[in-house]
Amino acid sequence: FVAGSVLIVALPHPAMDFVRLVICDMDDGFCRAMKQHLAAAGAAGAVELLQARLDELDWQRGDCAVWPGNSHGLETSGLDRAFLALLGDIPLETVRNQILQRWGEDGAPVGTAMLVPVHSGGPSWMVYTVVYPRTHGGPGLAMSAALHSVQETKQSAVKKTMLTKASEPSIRSLICPGLGTFRGSPDVDDAAHQMADAITEFLGPEAFAKPDKLKGSSSSSS
């Protein structure tokens, strides 16, 4: 996994206060397309463009990694190997077992997301989102599933904190590569468009209404 552009988007959603979404990819074309589509959705003021490697990202600010994978939880790509090096074998084995238990040999449908804890010293969580085999709407479905999986976990943590008065671990930030893309892929613009649409639909238009306020929220949470 080599250096790529990283888009940091503050997510001041009622259910995801002070959560950051980091979209990282080694394909410059994808990163440019992602920036353009987020800007077209009115989110340009909330986006900061950086250069980073997956293994160089600050996991104090990115405590959950999105792993785009296939219906059976099998290692088939260079990105899979990069995540295995970062997270270890256990998270993917957990995902594979969940898939077998729930969907059997047919595998999980595209747009499924599974959140599992990680104890490798990197991110504390991993959300495995199924984007392969390729389908027309796969990147958008996978992005939406990942966001909703994090939202549900944060809501659960808040409820437990209210009931027990004890602090519950929660997800503060999410790092996600391009979904359904690969180096040299002719479909990066479409994937970026679908991902940007899923992000803006999840947040709602009011989330990007005041870009200056969003930047302030981002900095105040660090």
CSV table of C-alpha atoms in Angstrom, one decimal:
chain,number,residue,atom,x,y,z
A,1,PHE,CA,0.0,0.0,0.0
A,2,VAL,CA,1.8,3.1,-1.2
A,3,ALA,CA,1.4,6.9,-0.6
A,4,GLY,CA,-2.0,8.3,-1.6
A,5,SER,CA,-4.2,11.3,-1.1
A,6,VAL,CA,-6.2,11.4,2.2
A,7,LEU,CA,-9.4,13.3,2.5
A,8,ILE,CA,-10.4,14.2,6.0
A,9,VAL,CA,-14.1,15.0,6.4
A,10,ALA,CA,-15.5,16.1,9.7
A,11,LEU,CA,-18.9,14.4,10.4
A,12,PRO,CA,-21.0,16.5,12.8
A,13,HIS,CA,-23.9,14.2,12.5
A,14,PRO,CA,-26.2,14.0,15.6
A,15,ALA,CA,-25.4,10.3,16.0
A,16,MET,CA,-21.7,10.7,15.1
A,17,ASP,CA,-20.5,13.9,16.9
A,18,PHE,CA,-16.8,14.6,16.5
A,19,VAL,CA,-16.2,11.6,14.3
A,20,ARG,CA,-13.8,12.0,11.4
A,21,LEU,CA,-13.9,10.2,8.1
A,22,VAL,CA,-10.6,9.7,6.4
A,23,ILE,CA,-10.8,8.5,2.8
A,24,CYS,CA,-7.3,7.3,1.7
A,25,ASP,CA,-6.3,5.8,-1.6
A,26,MET,CA,-3.1,5.3,-3.6
A,27,ASP,CA,-4.8,6.3,-6.9
A,28,ASP,CA,-4.5,10.0,-7.6
A,29,GLY,CA,-7.4,9.8,-10.0
A,30,PHE,CA,-9.7,8.4,-7.4
A,31,CYS,CA,-8.7,11.1,-4.9
A,32,ARG,CA,-9.3,13.9,-7.4
A,33,ALA,CA,-12.6,12.5,-8.3
A,34,MET,CA,-13.6,12.1,-4.6
A,35,LYS,CA,-12.7,15.7,-3.9
A,36,GLN,CA,-14.7,16.9,-6.9
A,37,HIS,CA,-17.8,14.9,-6.0
A,38,LEU,CA,-17.7,16.0,-2.4
A,39,ALA,CA,-17.3,19.6,-3.6
A,40,ALA,CA,-20.3,19.2,-5.9
A,41,ALA,CA,-22.3,18.0,-2.9
A,42,GLY,CA,-21.4,21.2,-1.1
A,43,ALA,CA,-18.8,19.6,1.2
A,44,ALA,CA,-15.6,21.3,-0.1
A,45,GLY,CA,-15.2,23.4,3.0
A,46,ALA,CA,-15.1,20.3,5.2
A,47,VAL,CA,-12.3,18.6,3.2
A,48,GLU,CA,-8.6,18.7,3.9
A,49,LEU,CA,-6.3,17.0,1.4
A,50,LEU,CA,-3.1,15.2,2.7
A,51,GLN,CA,-0.6,12.7,1.6
A,52,ALA,CA,-0.1,9.5,3.7
A,53,ARG,CA,0.5,5.8,3.7
A,54,LEU,CA,-1.9,3.4,5.4
A,55,ASP,CA,0.8,2.3,7.9
A,56,GLU,CA,1.8,5.9,8.6
A,57,LEU,CA,-1.6,7.3,9.5
A,58,ASP,CA,-2.1,8.5,13.0
A,59,TRP,CA,-4.4,6.0,14.7
A,60,GLN,CA,-5.0,8.3,17.6
A,61,ARG,CA,-7.1,10.2,15.1
A,62,GLY,CA,-8.3,7.1,13.1
A,63,ASP,CA,-9.4,4.4,15.5
A,64,CYS,CA,-11.5,2.4,13.1
A,65,ALA,CA,-10.4,1.1,9.7
A,66,VAL,CA,-12.8,0.2,6.9
A,67,TRP,CA,-11.7,-3.0,5.1
A,68,PRO,CA,-13.3,-3.4,1.7
A,69,GLY,CA,-13.6,-7.1,0.9
A,70,ASN,CA,-15.4,-9.9,-0.8
A,71,SER,CA,-18.5,-11.9,0.1
A,72,HIS,CA,-16.5,-14.8,1.7
A,73,GLY,CA,-13.9,-12.8,3.7
A,74,LEU,CA,-11.0,-14.2,1.7
A,75,GLU,CA,-7.6,-12.6,1.2
A,76,THR,CA,-7.4,-11.8,-2.6
A,77,SER,CA,-5.7,-8.5,-3.1
A,78,GLY,CA,-2.7,-6.3,-2.1
A,79,LEU,CA,-5.0,-4.2,0.0
A,80,ASP,CA,-6.1,-7.3,1.9
A,81,ARG,CA,-2.4,-8.1,2.6
A,82,ALA,CA,-1.8,-4.5,3.7
A,83,PHE,CA,-4.7,-4.7,6.2
A,84,LEU,CA,-3.5,-8.1,7.4
A,85,ALA,CA,-0.1,-6.6,8.1
A,86,LEU,CA,-1.7,-3.7,10.0
A,87,LEU,CA,-4.5,-5.6,11.9
A,88,GLY,CA,-3.3,-9.2,12.1
A,89,ASP,CA,-5.1,-12.3,11.2
A,90,ILE,CA,-7.8,-12.4,13.9
A,91,PRO,CA,-10.2,-9.7,12.6
A,92,LEU,CA,-10.5,-11.3,9.2
A,93,GLU,CA,-10.9,-14.8,10.7
A,94,THR,CA,-13.7,-13.3,12.9
A,95,VAL,CA,-15.4,-11.9,9.8
A,96,ARG,CA,-15.0,-15.2,7.9
A,97,ASN,CA,-16.7,-17.1,10.7
A,98,GLN,CA,-19.5,-14.6,11.0
A,99,ILE,CA,-20.1,-14.9,7.2
A,100,LEU,CA,-20.2,-18.7,7.4
A,101,GLN,CA,-22.5,-18.8,10.4
A,102,ARG,CA,-25.0,-16.3,8.9
A,103,TRP,CA,-24.8,-16.8,5.1
A,104,GLY,CA,-23.0,-20.1,4.7
A,105,GLU,CA,-21.2,-21.0,1.5
A,106,ASP,CA,-23.1,-18.4,-0.5
A,107,GLY,CA,-21.3,-15.6,1.3
A,108,ALA,CA,-22.5,-12.2,2.5
A,109,PRO,CA,-24.3,-9.9,0.0
A,110,VAL,CA,-22.7,-6.7,-1.3
A,111,GLY,CA,-23.4,-3.9,1.1
A,112,THR,CA,-23.0,-6.0,4.3
A,113,ALA,CA,-20.8,-4.4,7.0
A,114,MET,CA,-19.4,-6.2,10.1
A,115,LEU,CA,-17.7,-4.3,12.9
A,116,VAL,CA,-15.1,-6.2,15.0
A,117,PRO,CA,-12.6,-5.1,17.7
A,118,VAL,CA,-8.9,-5.1,17.0
A,119,HIS,CA,-6.0,-5.7,19.4
A,120,SER,CA,-3.0,-5.2,17.2
A,121,GLY,CA,-1.8,-1.8,18.5
A,122,GLY,CA,-3.2,0.0,15.4
A,123,PRO,CA,-6.9,0.9,15.1
A,124,SER,CA,-9.1,-0.3,17.9
A,125,TRP,CA,-11.9,-1.4,15.4
A,126,MET,CA,-12.3,-2.7,11.9
A,127,VAL,CA,-15.5,-2.6,9.9
A,128,TYR,CA,-15.4,-5.1,7.0
A,129,THR,CA,-17.7,-4.0,4.2
A,130,VAL,CA,-18.5,-6.2,1.3
A,131,VAL,CA,-18.0,-4.6,-2.0
A,132,TYR,CA,-17.0,-7.6,-4.2
A,133,PRO,CA,-18.0,-9.3,-6.4
A,134,ARG,CA,-18.4,-6.1,-8.4
A,135,THR,CA,-21.9,-4.7,-8.9
A,136,HIS,CA,-23.1,-1.4,-10.3
A,137,GLY,CA,-24.1,0.1,-6.9
A,138,GLY,CA,-21.5,-1.8,-4.8
A,139,PRO,CA,-19.3,1.2,-3.7
A,140,GLY,CA,-22.3,3.2,-2.5
A,141,LEU,CA,-23.9,0.3,-0.7
A,142,ALA,CA,-20.6,-0.6,1.0
A,143,MET,CA,-19.9,3.0,2.1
A,144,SER,CA,-23.4,3.4,3.5
A,145,ALA,CA,-23.2,0.1,5.3
A,146,ALA,CA,-19.9,1.1,6.9
A,147,LEU,CA,-21.2,4.4,8.1
A,148,HIS,CA,-24.4,2.9,9.6
A,149,SER,CA,-22.4,0.2,11.3
A,150,VAL,CA,-20.3,2.9,13.1
A,151,GLN,CA,-23.4,4.9,13.9
A,152,GLU,CA,-25.1,2.0,15.5
A,153,THR,CA,-22.0,1.2,17.6
A,154,LYS,CA,-21.7,4.8,18.8
A,155,GLN,CA,-25.4,4.9,19.7
A,156,SER,CA,-25.0,1.7,21.7
A,157,ALA,CA,-21.9,3.1,23.5
A,158,VAL,CA,-23.9,6.2,24.5
A,159,LYS,CA,-26.8,4.2,25.8
A,160,LYS,CA,-24.5,2.0,27.9
A,161,THR,CA,-22.7,5.0,29.3
A,162,MET,CA,-26.1,6.5,30.3
A,163,LEU,CA,-27.2,3.3,32.0
A,164,THR,CA,-24.0,2.3,33.8
A,165,LYS,CA,-22.5,5.8,34.3
A,166,ALA,CA,-19.2,4.2,33.1
A,167,SER,CA,-17.3,5.3,30.0
A,168,GLU,CA,-17.7,3.0,27.1
A,169,PRO,CA,-15.1,2.7,24.2
A,170,SER,CA,-16.5,4.5,21.2
A,171,ILE,CA,-15.4,5.2,17.6
A,172,ARG,CA,-14.1,8.7,17.1
A,173,SER,CA,-12.8,8.4,13.6
A,174,LEU,CA,-13.0,6.2,10.5
A,175,ILE,CA,-10.4,5.5,7.9
A,176,CYS,CA,-11.6,4.2,4.6
A,177,PRO,CA,-9.9,3.4,1.3
A,178,GLY,CA,-11.6,3.6,-2.1
A,179,LEU,CA,-14.3,1.0,-2.3
A,180,GLY,CA,-14.4,-1.2,-5.3
A,181,THR,CA,-11.3,0.4,-6.8
A,182,PHE,CA,-7.8,-0.8,-7.7
A,183,ARG,CA,-4.7,0.7,-9.2
A,184,GLY,CA,-5.5,1.6,-12.8
A,185,SER,CA,-9.2,0.9,-12.4
A,186,PRO,CA,-11.3,2.6,-15.1
A,187,ASP,CA,-14.2,2.9,-12.6
A,188,VAL,CA,-12.6,5.2,-10.0
A,189,ASP,CA,-14.8,8.2,-10.9
A,190,ASP,CA,-18.0,6.2,-10.6
A,191,ALA,CA,-16.8,4.6,-7.3
A,192,ALA,CA,-15.9,8.1,-5.9
A,193,HIS,CA,-19.3,9.4,-7.0
A,194,GLN,CA,-21.1,6.6,-5.3
A,195,MET,CA,-19.1,7.0,-2.1
A,196,ALA,CA,-19.6,10.8,-2.0
A,197,ASP,CA,-23.3,10.3,-2.5
A,198,ALA,CA,-23.5,7.8,0.3
A,199,ILE,CA,-21.7,10.1,2.7
A,200,THR,CA,-23.8,13.1,1.9
A,201,GLU,CA,-27.0,11.1,2.0
A,202,PHE,CA,-26.1,9.7,5.4
A,203,LEU,CA,-25.3,13.1,6.9
A,204,GLY,CA,-28.0,15.1,5.2
A,205,PRO,CA,-27.6,18.5,3.5
A,206,GLU,CA,-27.5,20.4,6.8
A,207,ALA,CA,-24.2,18.8,7.8
A,208,PHE,CA,-22.4,20.8,5.2
A,209,ALA,CA,-24.3,24.1,5.4
A,210,LYS,CA,-21.6,26.0,7.3
A,211,PRO,CA,-18.1,24.8,6.3
A,212,ASP,CA,-16.4,27.2,8.8
A,213,LYS,CA,-18.3,25.7,11.6
A,214,LEU,CA,-17.4,22.2,10.5
A,215,LYS,CA,-13.7,23.0,10.5
A,216,GLY,CA,-14.1,24.4,14.0
A,217,SER,CA,-15.8,21.3,15.2
A,218,SER,CA,-13.0,19.2,13.7
A,219,SER,CA,-10.3,21.1,15.4
A,220,SER,CA,-12.0,21.2,18.8
A,221,SER,CA,-12.3,17.5,18.9
A,222,SER,CA,-8.7,16.7,18.5
